Coordinates of C-alpha atoms and ligand atoms in Angstrom, one line a residue:
X25 CA -42.5 -41.9 -53.0
X26 CA -42.4 -38.2 -53.3
X27 CA -42.5 -35.8 -50.4
X28 CA -45.9 -34.5 -51.7
X29 CA -47.2 -38.1 -51.4
X30 CA -46.6 -37.9 -47.6
X31 CA -48.7 -34.8 -47.1
X32 CA -52.3 -35.2 -45.9
X33 CA -52.6 -32.1 -43.8
X34 CA -50.5 -29.0 -43.1
X35 CA -48.9 -30.6 -40.0
X36 CA -47.1 -33.0 -42.3
X37 CA -44.8 -30.3 -43.5
X38 CA -44.0 -28.9 -40.1
X39 CA -41.2 -31.4 -39.4
X40 CA -39.5 -30.9 -42.7
X41 CA -36.1 -29.4 -43.1
X42 CA -35.6 -26.3 -45.3
X43 CA -33.9 -28.6 -47.9
X44 CA -37.0 -30.9 -47.9
X45 CA -39.3 -27.9 -48.3
X46 CA -37.2 -26.8 -51.3
X47 CA -37.6 -30.3 -52.8
X48 CA -41.3 -30.2 -52.0
X49 CA -41.6 -26.8 -53.8
X50 CA -40.1 -28.3 -56.9
X51 CA -42.4 -31.2 -56.8
X52 CA -45.4 -28.9 -56.4
X53 CA -44.3 -26.8 -59.4
X54 CA -44.0 -30.0 -61.5
X55 CA -47.5 -31.1 -60.4
X56 CA -48.9 -27.6 -61.1
X57 CA -47.5 -27.5 -64.6
X58 CA -48.7 -31.0 -65.5
X59 CA -52.2 -30.6 -64.0
X60 CA -52.9 -27.0 -65.3
X61 CA -51.5 -27.9 -68.7
X62 CA -54.0 -30.7 -68.8
X63 CA -57.1 -29.0 -67.4
X64 CA -56.5 -25.3 -67.8
X65 CA -56.5 -22.9 -64.9
X66 CA -54.5 -20.2 -63.3
X67 CA -51.0 -21.2 -64.1
X68 CA -48.8 -18.2 -63.5
X69 CA -50.5 -16.9 -60.3
X70 CA -49.9 -20.3 -58.6
X71 CA -46.4 -20.9 -59.9
X72 CA -45.5 -17.5 -58.3
X73 CA -47.0 -18.5 -54.9
X74 CA -45.5 -21.9 -54.1
X75 CA -42.8 -20.9 -51.5
X76 CA -45.0 -18.3 -49.9
X77 CA -47.8 -20.9 -49.4
X78 CA -45.4 -23.5 -48.0
X79 CA -43.9 -20.9 -45.6
X80 CA -47.4 -19.9 -44.5
X81 CA -48.4 -23.5 -43.6
X82 CA -45.0 -24.2 -42.1
X83 CA -45.1 -21.3 -39.7
X84 CA -48.8 -20.7 -39.0
X85 CA -51.4 -23.3 -37.7
X86 CA -54.3 -23.4 -40.1
X87 CA -57.2 -23.6 -39.6
X88 CA -56.8 -22.0 -36.1
X89 CA -54.8 -19.4 -37.9
X90 CA -56.9 -18.2 -40.8
X91 CA -55.8 -17.5 -44.3
X92 CA -58.0 -15.5 -46.7
X93 CA -56.9 -15.6 -50.3
X94 CA -57.9 -12.6 -52.5
X95 CA -59.7 -13.9 -55.6
X96 CA -58.4 -17.3 -54.3
X97 CA -57.2 -18.2 -57.8
X98 CA -53.7 -18.7 -56.3
X99 CA -54.9 -21.2 -53.7
X100 CA -54.0 -24.4 -55.6
X101 CA -50.9 -25.0 -53.4
X102 CA -53.0 -24.3 -50.3
X103 CA -55.4 -27.0 -51.5
X104 CA -52.6 -29.5 -52.1
X105 CA -51.4 -29.0 -48.5
X106 CA -54.9 -29.2 -46.9
X107 CA -56.1 -32.6 -47.9
X108 CA -57.0 -32.0 -51.5
X109 CA -53.9 -32.9 -53.5
X110 CA -55.6 -35.7 -55.5
X111 CA -57.2 -33.0 -57.5
X112 CA -53.8 -32.1 -58.7
X113 CA -51.9 -35.4 -58.8
X114 CA -54.6 -37.8 -59.9
X115 CA -56.1 -37.2 -63.4
X116 CA -59.3 -39.1 -62.3
X117 CA -59.8 -36.5 -59.5
X118 CA -58.8 -33.4 -61.4
X119 CA -62.3 -31.9 -61.3
X120 CA -63.1 -32.9 -57.8
X121 CA -62.5 -29.5 -56.3
X122 CA -63.0 -26.0 -57.6
X123 CA -60.2 -23.6 -58.6
X124 CA -61.1 -21.3 -55.7
X125 CA -61.4 -21.5 -51.9
X126 CA -64.7 -23.0 -50.7
X127 CA -65.6 -23.8 -47.1
X128 CA -67.7 -26.8 -48.3
X129 CA -64.4 -28.4 -49.4
X130 CA -62.3 -27.8 -46.4
X131 CA -62.1 -26.4 -42.9
X132 CA -59.0 -24.5 -44.1
X133 CA -61.2 -22.3 -46.4
X134 CA -63.4 -19.6 -44.9
X135 CA -65.1 -18.1 -47.9
X136 CA -66.2 -19.0 -51.4
X137 CA -64.3 -16.3 -53.3
X138 CA -63.7 -15.5 -57.0
X139 CA -64.0 -11.7 -57.3
X140 CA -61.0 -9.5 -56.4
X141 CA -60.1 -7.1 -53.7
X142 CA -62.2 -8.6 -50.9
X143 CA -59.6 -10.5 -48.8
X144 CA -58.6 -7.7 -46.5
X145 CA -62.2 -6.8 -45.6
X146 CA -63.2 -10.4 -45.1
X147 CA -60.2 -11.1 -43.0
X148 CA -60.6 -8.0 -40.9
X149 CA -64.1 -9.2 -40.0
X150 CA -62.6 -12.6 -38.9
X151 CA -60.1 -10.7 -36.8
X152 CA -62.7 -8.4 -35.2
X153 CA -64.9 -11.4 -34.4
X154 CA -61.9 -13.2 -32.8
X155 CA -61.3 -10.1 -30.7
X156 CA -64.9 -9.7 -29.7
X157 CA -65.0 -13.4 -28.5
X158 CA -61.7 -13.0 -26.6
X159 CA -60.0 -15.7 -28.8
X160 CA -56.5 -15.9 -30.1
X161 CA -55.0 -16.9 -33.4
X162 CA -53.5 -15.2 -36.5
X163 CA -55.6 -13.8 -39.4
X164 CA -53.7 -13.5 -42.7
X165 CA -55.2 -11.7 -45.7
X166 CA -53.4 -12.6 -49.0
X167 CA -53.7 -9.7 -51.4
X168 CA -52.1 -9.3 -54.9
X169 CA -50.8 -6.1 -56.3
X170 CA -53.5 -6.1 -59.1
X171 CA -56.2 -6.6 -56.6
X172 CA -54.9 -3.6 -54.6
X173 CA -56.3 -1.3 -57.3
X174 CA -59.8 -2.2 -56.3
X175 CA -61.4 0.3 -54.0
X176 CA -62.6 -2.4 -51.5
X177 CA -59.0 -3.4 -50.9
X178 CA -58.0 0.1 -50.1
X179 CA -61.1 0.6 -47.9
X180 CA -60.1 -2.7 -46.1
X181 CA -56.6 -1.5 -45.5
X182 CA -57.8 1.8 -44.2
X183 CA -60.1 0.2 -41.6
X184 CA -58.0 -2.7 -40.6
X185 CA -55.2 -0.3 -39.6
X186 CA -57.4 0.6 -36.7
X187 CA -58.1 -3.0 -35.5
X188 CA -55.5 -2.7 -32.8
X189 CA -54.8 -6.4 -32.7
X190 CA -53.3 -9.3 -34.7
X191 CA -53.8 -8.8 -38.4
X192 CA -51.4 -9.7 -41.2
X193 CA -51.6 -8.7 -44.8
X194 CA -49.4 -10.7 -47.1
X195 CA -49.0 -8.4 -50.1
X196 CA -48.0 -10.7 -53.0
X197 CA -46.4 -8.2 -55.4
X198 CA -45.6 -9.8 -58.7
X199 CA -46.0 -6.5 -60.6
X200 CA -48.8 -7.8 -62.7
X201 CA -52.6 -7.9 -62.6
X202 CA -53.9 -10.1 -65.5
X203 CA -52.5 -7.4 -67.7
X204 CA -49.9 -4.8 -66.6
X205 CA -51.0 -2.7 -63.6
X206 CA -52.3 0.8 -64.4
X207 CA -52.5 3.8 -62.1
X208 CA -50.4 6.3 -60.1
X209 CA -49.8 3.9 -57.2
X210 CA -47.7 1.5 -59.2
X211 CA -44.6 3.5 -59.8
X212 CA -44.4 3.9 -56.0
X213 CA -44.7 0.2 -55.5
X214 CA -41.7 -0.1 -57.9
X215 CA -39.8 2.5 -55.8
X216 CA -40.5 0.3 -52.7
X217 CA -39.3 -2.8 -54.5
X218 CA -36.2 -1.0 -55.9
X219 CA -35.3 0.5 -52.5
X220 CA -35.9 -2.9 -50.7
X221 CA -38.8 -1.4 -48.8
X222 CA -36.9 1.8 -47.7
X223 CA -38.5 4.4 -50.0
X224 CA -40.1 7.2 -48.0
X225 CA -43.2 7.0 -50.3
X226 CA -44.8 4.1 -48.6
X227 CA -48.5 3.6 -49.3
X228 CA -49.0 1.0 -46.6
X229 CA -47.4 3.1 -43.9
X230 CA -49.5 6.1 -45.1
X231 CA -52.5 3.9 -44.5
X232 CA -51.4 3.5 -40.9
X233 CA -50.0 -0.1 -41.1
X234 CA -46.8 -1.5 -39.9
X235 CA -44.6 -2.7 -42.8
X236 CA -42.0 -5.4 -43.5
X237 CA -40.3 -6.0 -46.9
X238 CA -39.3 -9.4 -48.2
X239 CA -37.2 -9.0 -51.3
X240 CA -37.3 -12.6 -52.5
X241 CA -40.7 -14.3 -52.2
X242 CA -39.2 -17.5 -53.4
X243 CA -36.5 -17.8 -50.7
X244 CA -38.0 -20.1 -48.1
X245 CA -35.4 -19.2 -45.4
X246 CA -36.3 -15.5 -45.6
X247 CA -40.1 -16.1 -45.7
X248 CA -40.0 -18.5 -42.8
X249 CA -37.8 -16.1 -40.7
X250 CA -40.1 -13.1 -41.3
X251 CA -43.3 -15.1 -40.8
X252 CA -42.0 -16.4 -37.5
X253 CA -41.2 -12.9 -36.5
X254 CA -44.7 -11.5 -37.2
X255 CA -46.6 -14.6 -36.0
X256 CA -48.8 -13.6 -33.0
X257 CA -48.1 -9.9 -33.7
X258 CA -50.3 -7.7 -31.6
X259 CA -51.1 -5.1 -34.3
X260 CA -51.8 -4.9 -38.1
X261 CA -48.8 -5.4 -40.3
X262 CA -48.2 -5.7 -44.1
X263 CA -45.6 -8.1 -45.4
X264 CA -44.6 -6.8 -48.8
X265 CA -43.4 -10.0 -50.5
X266 CA -41.9 -9.7 -54.0
X267 CA -42.7 -12.7 -56.2
X268 CA -42.3 -13.6 -59.9
X269 CA -45.5 -14.5 -61.6
X270 CA -45.1 -17.8 -63.5
X271 CA -41.9 -18.7 -61.5
X272 CA -40.2 -21.8 -62.8
X273 CA -42.0 -22.0 -66.2
X274 CA -40.0 -19.9 -68.7
X275 CA -42.9 -19.4 -71.1
X276 CA -45.1 -18.1 -68.2
X277 CA -42.4 -15.8 -66.8
X278 CA -42.0 -14.4 -70.3
X279 CA -45.7 -13.9 -71.1
X280 CA -47.4 -13.4 -67.8
X281 CA -50.6 -12.1 -69.3
X282 CA -51.2 -15.2 -71.5
X283 CA -50.3 -17.5 -68.6
X284 CA -52.5 -15.8 -66.0
X285 CA -55.2 -18.3 -67.0
X286 CA -54.6 -20.9 -69.7
X287 CA -57.0 -23.3 -71.5
X288 CA -56.6 -27.1 -71.0
X289 CA -55.1 -29.5 -73.5
X290 CA -58.6 -30.4 -74.9
X291 CA -59.1 -26.9 -76.1
X292 CA -58.8 -26.9 -79.8
X293 CA -56.8 -23.8 -80.7
X294 CA -57.0 -24.4 -84.5
X295 CA -60.8 -24.8 -84.4
X296 CA -61.1 -21.8 -82.2
X297 CA -59.0 -19.7 -84.6
X298 CA -61.1 -20.6 -87.5
X299 CA -64.4 -19.5 -85.9
X300 CA -65.7 -16.0 -85.3
X301 CA -65.8 -14.7 -81.8
X302 CA -67.7 -11.8 -80.3
X303 CA -64.7 -10.4 -78.4
X304 CA -62.8 -10.1 -81.7
X305 CA -65.7 -8.7 -83.6
X306 CA -66.3 -6.0 -80.9
X307 CA -62.7 -5.1 -80.5
X308 CA -62.1 -4.8 -84.3
X309 CA -65.2 -2.7 -84.7
X310 CA -64.5 -0.5 -81.7
X311 CA -61.0 0.2 -82.9
X312 CA -62.3 1.4 -86.2
X313 CA -64.8 3.6 -84.4
X314 CA -62.0 5.0 -82.3
X315 CA -60.0 5.9 -85.4
X316 CA -63.0 7.6 -87.0
X317 CA -64.0 9.5 -83.8
X318 CA -61.5 10.7 -81.2
X319 CA -64.2 10.8 -78.5
X320 CA -64.9 7.1 -78.6
X321 CA -63.1 5.6 -75.6
X322 CA -63.1 2.0 -74.3
X323 CA -62.9 1.3 -70.6
X324 CA -62.2 -1.9 -68.8
X325 CA -61.6 -2.9 -65.2
X326 CA -58.6 -5.1 -65.4
X327 CA -60.0 -7.5 -68.0
X328 CA -59.1 -6.2 -71.4
X329 CA -58.7 -9.7 -72.8
X330 CA -62.4 -10.5 -72.2
X331 CA -63.2 -7.8 -74.9
X332 CA -60.5 -8.8 -77.3
X333 CA -58.2 -5.9 -76.3
X334 CA -54.8 -7.6 -76.6
X335 CA -51.6 -5.7 -75.8
X336 CA -51.4 -4.9 -79.6
X337 CA -54.9 -3.5 -79.7
X338 CA -54.5 -1.5 -76.5
X339 CA -51.4 0.1 -78.0
X340 CA -53.3 0.8 -81.2
X341 CA -56.1 2.4 -79.3
X342 CA -53.6 4.5 -77.3
X343 CA -55.3 7.2 -75.2
X344 CA -58.7 6.0 -76.3
X345 CA -58.5 2.8 -74.2
X346 CA -58.4 3.0 -70.4
X347 CA -57.7 0.1 -68.1
X348 CA -58.7 1.5 -64.7
X349 CA -57.4 -1.4 -62.7
X350 CA -59.8 -3.7 -61.0
X351 CA -62.0 -0.7 -60.2
X352 CA -65.5 -1.3 -61.6
X353 CA -67.2 1.4 -59.6
X354 CA -64.7 4.0 -60.7
X355 CA -65.0 2.8 -64.3
X356 CA -68.7 3.3 -64.4
X357 CA -68.6 6.7 -62.6
X358 CA -65.7 7.8 -64.9
X359 CA -67.8 6.7 -67.9
X360 CA -70.6 8.9 -66.6
X361 CA -68.2 11.9 -66.5
X362 CA -66.9 11.1 -70.0
X363 CA -70.4 10.9 -71.4
X364 CA -71.5 14.1 -69.6
X365 CA -68.6 16.0 -71.2
X366 CA -69.3 14.8 -74.7
X367 CA -67.2 11.7 -75.1
X368 CA -68.5 8.3 -76.1
X369 CA -67.5 5.8 -73.4
X370 CA -67.8 2.1 -74.0
X371 CA -67.5 0.0 -70.9
X372 CA -66.1 -3.5 -71.6
X373 CA -66.5 -6.0 -68.8
X374 CA -67.9 -9.4 -67.7
X375 CA -71.5 -9.4 -66.4
X376 CA -70.4 -11.0 -63.2
X377 CA -67.9 -8.3 -62.4
X378 CA -70.4 -5.5 -63.2
X379 CA -72.5 -6.7 -60.3
X380 CA -70.1 -4.8 -58.1
X381 CA -71.2 -1.5 -59.5
X382 CA -75.0 -1.4 -59.2
X383 CA -74.9 1.9 -57.4
X384 CA -72.9 3.8 -60.0
X385 CA -75.0 2.3 -62.8
X386 CA -78.1 3.5 -61.0
X387 CA -77.0 6.8 -59.8
X388 CA -74.2 8.1 -61.9
X389 CA -75.3 6.7 -65.3
X390 CA -79.1 6.1 -65.3
X391 CA -80.4 8.8 -62.9
X392 CA -78.3 11.3 -64.7
X393 CA -79.2 10.1 -68.2
X394 CA -75.5 9.8 -69.1
X395 CA -75.3 8.0 -72.4
X396 CA -72.5 5.5 -71.8
X397 CA -72.5 2.1 -73.5
X398 CA -71.9 -1.0 -71.4
X399 CA -70.9 -4.1 -73.2
X400 CA -71.5 -7.0 -70.8
X401 CA -69.7 -10.3 -71.7
X402 CA -71.2 -13.4 -70.1
X403 CA -68.3 -15.7 -69.1
X404 CA -69.0 -19.1 -70.7
X405 CA -72.6 -18.0 -71.4
X406 CA -75.4 -16.6 -69.2
X407 CA -76.6 -19.9 -67.9
X408 CA -73.3 -21.8 -67.7
X409 CA -71.3 -24.4 -65.9
X410 CA -69.0 -21.8 -64.5
X411 CA -68.1 -21.5 -60.8
X412 CA -70.8 -19.9 -58.8
X413 CA -68.5 -16.9 -58.2
X414 CA -68.2 -16.3 -62.0
X415 CA -71.8 -16.8 -63.1
X416 CA -73.1 -14.3 -65.6
X417 CA -76.7 -15.4 -65.1
X418 CA -77.6 -12.3 -63.1
X419 CA -76.4 -9.3 -65.0
X420 CA -79.6 -8.9 -67.1
X421 CA -81.9 -9.1 -64.2
X422 CA -79.8 -6.6 -62.3
X423 CA -79.7 -4.1 -65.2
X424 CA -83.3 -4.7 -66.5
X425 CA -84.8 -3.1 -63.4
X426 CA -82.8 0.2 -63.3
X427 CA -85.0 3.0 -64.6
X428 CA -83.6 4.9 -67.5
X429 CA -81.1 2.2 -68.5
X430 CA -81.9 0.2 -71.7
X431 CA -80.8 -3.4 -71.9
X432 CA -80.4 -4.7 -75.4
X433 CA -79.8 -8.4 -76.3
X434 CA -78.6 -8.8 -79.8
X435 CA -79.2 -12.2 -81.4
X436 CA -76.6 -11.9 -84.1
X437 CA -73.3 -10.2 -84.8
X438 CA -74.9 -7.8 -87.3
X439 CA -77.4 -6.8 -84.7
X440 CA -74.7 -6.4 -82.0
X441 CA -72.8 -4.0 -84.3
X442 CA -75.9 -2.1 -85.2
X443 CA -76.8 -1.7 -81.6
X444 CA -73.3 -0.5 -80.7
X445 CA -73.3 2.0 -83.5
X446 CA -76.8 3.3 -82.5
X447 CA -75.8 3.5 -78.8
X448 CA -72.7 5.5 -79.6
X449 CA -74.7 8.1 -81.4
X450 CA -77.8 8.4 -79.1
X451 CA -77.5 10.9 -76.2
X452 CA -80.5 10.1 -74.2
X453 CA -79.6 7.2 -71.8
X454 CA -77.1 4.6 -70.8
X455 CA -77.4 1.4 -72.8
X456 CA -76.2 -2.1 -71.9
X457 CA -75.6 -4.5 -74.7
X458 CA -75.5 -8.1 -73.5
X459 CA -73.1 -10.1 -75.7
X460 CA -74.8 -13.4 -76.6
X461 CA -73.0 -16.4 -75.2
X462 CA -72.1 -19.4 -77.4
X463 CA -71.3 -19.5 -81.1
X464 CA -71.6 -16.3 -83.1
X465 CA -74.9 -16.3 -85.0
X466 CA -75.7 -14.4 -88.2
X467 CA -79.3 -14.1 -89.6
X468 CA -80.6 -11.6 -92.1
X469 CA -83.3 -10.6 -89.7
X470 CA -80.7 -9.3 -87.3
X471 CA -79.9 -6.5 -89.6
X472 CA -83.2 -4.7 -88.9
X473 CA -82.2 -3.0 -85.7
X474 CA -82.3 0.7 -86.2
X475 CA -82.6 1.8 -82.6
X476 CA -86.4 1.8 -82.6
X477 CA -86.4 -0.3 -79.4
X478 CA -89.2 -2.5 -80.6
X479 CA -89.4 -6.3 -80.9
X480 CA -89.0 -7.8 -84.3
X481 CA -91.5 -10.4 -85.5
X482 CA -89.3 -12.6 -87.7
X483 CA -91.9 -15.2 -88.6
X484 CA -95.6 -14.6 -88.4
X485 CA -97.6 -17.7 -87.3
X486 CA -100.4 -18.5 -84.9
X487 CA -101.3 -20.2 -81.5
X488 CA -97.8 -20.1 -80.0
X489 CA -95.5 -17.1 -80.1
X490 CA -91.9 -17.7 -79.1
X491 CA -89.8 -14.7 -77.8
X492 CA -86.2 -15.8 -78.0
X493 CA -84.0 -13.2 -76.4
X494 CA -80.4 -12.7 -77.4
X495 CA -78.4 -15.9 -77.4
X496 CA -81.7 -17.8 -77.0
X497 CA -83.1 -16.5 -80.3
X498 CA -81.5 -19.5 -81.9
X499 CA -83.2 -21.8 -79.4
X500 CA -86.4 -20.2 -80.3
X501 CA -85.8 -20.9 -84.0
X502 CA -85.1 -24.5 -83.3
X503 CA -88.1 -24.8 -81.0
X504 CA -90.3 -23.3 -83.8
X505 CA -89.1 -26.0 -86.1
X506 CA -89.7 -28.8 -83.5
X507 CA -93.2 -27.5 -82.9
X508 CA -94.0 -27.6 -86.6
X509 CA -92.6 -31.1 -86.9
X510 CA -94.2 -32.5 -83.8
X511 CA -97.5 -30.7 -83.4
X512 CA -98.0 -29.1 -86.8
X513 CA -98.1 -25.6 -85.2
X514 CA -96.7 -22.7 -87.2
X515 CA -95.4 -20.7 -84.3
X516 CA -94.7 -17.0 -84.5
X517 CA -91.1 -16.2 -83.8
X518 CA -90.0 -12.9 -82.2
X519 CA -86.6 -11.4 -81.6
X520 CA -87.3 -9.1 -78.6
X521 CA -83.9 -7.3 -78.8
X522 CA -84.8 -5.4 -75.6
X523 CA -85.2 -6.9 -72.2
X524 CA -85.5 -3.9 -69.9
X525 CA -89.0 -3.1 -71.3
X526 CA -91.7 -4.9 -73.1
X527 CA -92.8 -3.7 -76.5
X528 CA -96.5 -3.3 -75.7
X529 CA -97.6 -2.8 -79.3
X530 CA -96.0 -6.1 -80.4
X531 CA -97.3 -8.0 -77.3
X532 CA -100.8 -6.5 -77.9
X533 CA -100.8 -7.6 -81.5
X534 CA -99.9 -11.2 -80.5
X535 CA -103.1 -11.4 -78.4
X536 CA -105.3 -11.8 -81.5
X537 CA -104.3 -15.3 -82.7
X538 CA -102.0 -16.7 -79.9
X539 CA -103.0 -18.5 -76.8
X540 CA -99.5 -19.1 -75.5
X541 CA -96.4 -16.9 -75.4
X542 CA -93.1 -18.6 -74.6
X543 CA -90.1 -16.5 -73.5
X544 CA -86.6 -17.8 -73.6
X545 CA -83.7 -16.0 -71.8
X546 CA -80.1 -16.8 -71.0
X547 CA -80.2 -15.8 -67.4
X548 CA -82.1 -15.9 -64.1
X549 CA -85.9 -15.7 -64.5
X550 CA -86.5 -13.7 -61.4
X551 CA -86.3 -10.0 -62.4
X552 CA -85.8 -11.1 -66.0
X553 CA -87.6 -10.5 -69.3
X554 CA -90.1 -13.3 -69.2
X555 CA -91.6 -12.0 -65.9
X556 CA -92.3 -8.7 -67.6
X557 CA -94.0 -10.4 -70.4
X558 CA -96.0 -12.5 -68.0
X559 CA -97.1 -9.4 -66.1
X560 CA -98.3 -7.8 -69.4
X561 CA -100.5 -10.8 -70.2
X562 CA -101.6 -11.5 -66.6
X563 CA -105.0 -9.9 -67.0
X564 CA -105.6 -11.6 -70.3
X565 CA -106.4 -15.1 -71.6
X566 CA -102.9 -15.5 -73.0
X567 CA -100.8 -17.9 -71.1
X568 CA -97.0 -17.4 -70.7
X569 CA -94.3 -20.0 -70.3
X570 CA -91.0 -18.6 -69.1
X571 CA -87.8 -20.5 -69.9
X572 CA -84.6 -19.6 -68.1
X573 CA -82.7 -20.2 -64.9
X574 CA -84.3 -20.7 -61.6
X575 CA -83.0 -18.4 -58.8
X576 CA -80.4 -20.6 -57.2
X577 CA -76.7 -21.1 -56.9
X578 CA -75.1 -23.3 -59.6
X579 CA -71.5 -24.1 -59.0
X580 CA -69.8 -25.9 -61.9
X581 CA -73.0 -27.8 -62.8
X582 CA -72.5 -29.5 -66.2
X583 CA -74.4 -27.8 -68.9
X584 CA -76.2 -31.0 -69.8
X585 CA -77.7 -31.1 -66.4
X586 CA -78.8 -27.5 -66.6
X587 CA -80.4 -28.1 -70.0
X588 CA -82.4 -30.9 -68.5
X589 CA -83.3 -29.0 -65.3
X590 CA -84.4 -25.7 -67.0
X591 CA -85.8 -27.3 -70.2
X592 CA -83.3 -25.5 -72.4
X593 CA -83.8 -27.7 -75.5
X594 CA -86.4 -27.6 -78.2
X595 CA -87.6 -31.1 -77.3
X596 CA -88.2 -30.3 -73.6
X597 CA -89.9 -26.9 -74.5
X598 CA -92.2 -28.7 -76.9
X599 CA -93.2 -31.1 -74.1
X600 CA -94.0 -28.1 -71.9
X601 CA -96.0 -26.5 -74.7
X602 CA -97.9 -29.7 -75.3
X603 CA -98.9 -29.9 -71.6
X604 CA -100.1 -26.4 -71.6
X605 CA -102.1 -26.7 -74.8
X606 CA -103.4 -30.1 -73.7
X607 CA -102.2 -31.6 -77.0
Ligands
TPP13 C1 -64.4 -8.0 -59.4 C2 -63.4 -8.7 -60.3 N1 -62.9 -8.1 -61.4 C3 -62.1 -8.7 -62.2 C4 -61.7 -10.0 -61.9 C5 -60.8 -10.7 -62.9 N2 -59.5 -11.0 -62.2 C6 -59.1 -12.1 -61.6 S1 -57.6 -12.2 -61.0 C7 -57.3 -10.6 -61.6 C8 -55.9 -10.0 -61.4 C9 -55.4 -10.1 -60.0 O1 -54.1 -9.6 -60.0 P1 -53.3 -9.8 -58.7 O2 -54.1 -9.5 -57.5 O3 -52.0 -9.1 -58.8 O4 -53.0 -11.4 -58.6 P2 -52.0 -12.3 -59.5 O5 -52.8 -13.1 -60.4 O6 -51.1 -11.3 -60.2 O7 -51.3 -13.1 -58.5 C10 -58.4 -10.1 -62.2 C11 -58.5 -8.8 -62.9 C12 -62.3 -10.6 -60.8 N3 -62.0 -11.9 -60.5 N4 -63.1 -10.0 -60.0

């Protein structure tokens, strides 16, 4: 029986000797490597946080003492120690719990988290509420060095310095974000590490926080000693803990970026390599554009890999690629400045992370008509089986309704490239291009985009018109075929290309010989494209069927279930059409 087998709750490690804790740390590493290799997940962040998590649970008393993990992608060990270890040790239970903290899973988790840089702010609220209620207990925010580059983390540190009561920030410094850290702060963090916390240039002290340095974040004796010393502190303190990302797995230590998140064993690398992928297509094209025009500049907020910008491509792009750190708001405002001063900025980010920057999109880009291009990547697709925190179902609805921002949804790779080329040359407005989820599609029709911002009727028919937006153009094509086969209806097929506006001329022309218009979109319906079409036809006899996601939280719901629930298949859509047409 292993030591890990004996642990059902944090109290079970409290009686262990340091030697036993060290053995347990090794067991946990072995389990992490086996489990994450099988299922995929955040390998390197967790391997680097084994001893620190053990020491936290050894010294503090969770859940009375509260831990808030930033991003919470490094919370696997915390899960193992808080009654959820079967999700790591038992293959049949591997998918039982999510990869992030979630209060529905455990009383030891306080927030559902997946976006970065929020832990200090969230934890400061917990601490303030504790104080207002006259309660006791420690509050610990766990913040990574990458996440520190996000403005919210800095805002949180600034405010929490004034709490005047117990507040601990465990700053987990492994000198890496997903990719290497960028920005003027990081050489100073290195100075702090190199001087064992003694350098006079101390960001945390400048913020008004007490500061303790722990040189070896894998030394349980040191960690436990310092944690005991700061437990029940009466003021805010930062524990600067130096760790090694990927600790204990040589491949991960050597290639921290690739091992930040890895795919599981079922992922077929060979098949993947044989296929086309939008990130590769975009990165290759953008690099060529950069070479031809020195004012083209790519920007990302800590996620270059999402857009195919590997270390090699970043080096190739040189000064024309900027990783701003995990600072989405800054990225969008900087893009506004770049556009204003004649450069051609291209923002490359995931739709879910762009949610953070609604204000900059609205004010700095759209209101000021600054012509930046935003390429929004849906992680795993718009409607997807992702964690709720990482859903990209909402980016289109968010962007669609910002005046003076055009949202384009290419259906094919040719169209995507044509839209990007057009957007780079126009100077009237910011443009978002929503990368289609799923397999790369290529149709001749997609070549027609010349920046006219009109819908494209790709097949003229009658009775039913199908408007298949972006990734769902293909679903439209298949629905058209199913309609023909099952009801003998020759439907009209439209590639709308644009979701922020309706093309009134095209919609007007459909009135003549169509009684039903079907819209298909890979995102939430509320605020989406279909609603705009429905509003256009509201005062007319034309009926509108909108297919897309209902406004609700979906957390790792299998795609099969979502297809059935939202009728995302040709068969189910034909059933709906039949019912409406009384066929
Ligand atoms: C708002 C937001 N932007 C980007 C991401 C993607 N992301 C997840 S973890 C991470 C890096 C975090 O680095 P760090 O805090 O140093 O933690 P480490 O993984 O190195 O332990 C990034 C960029 C995200 N989750 N949320």
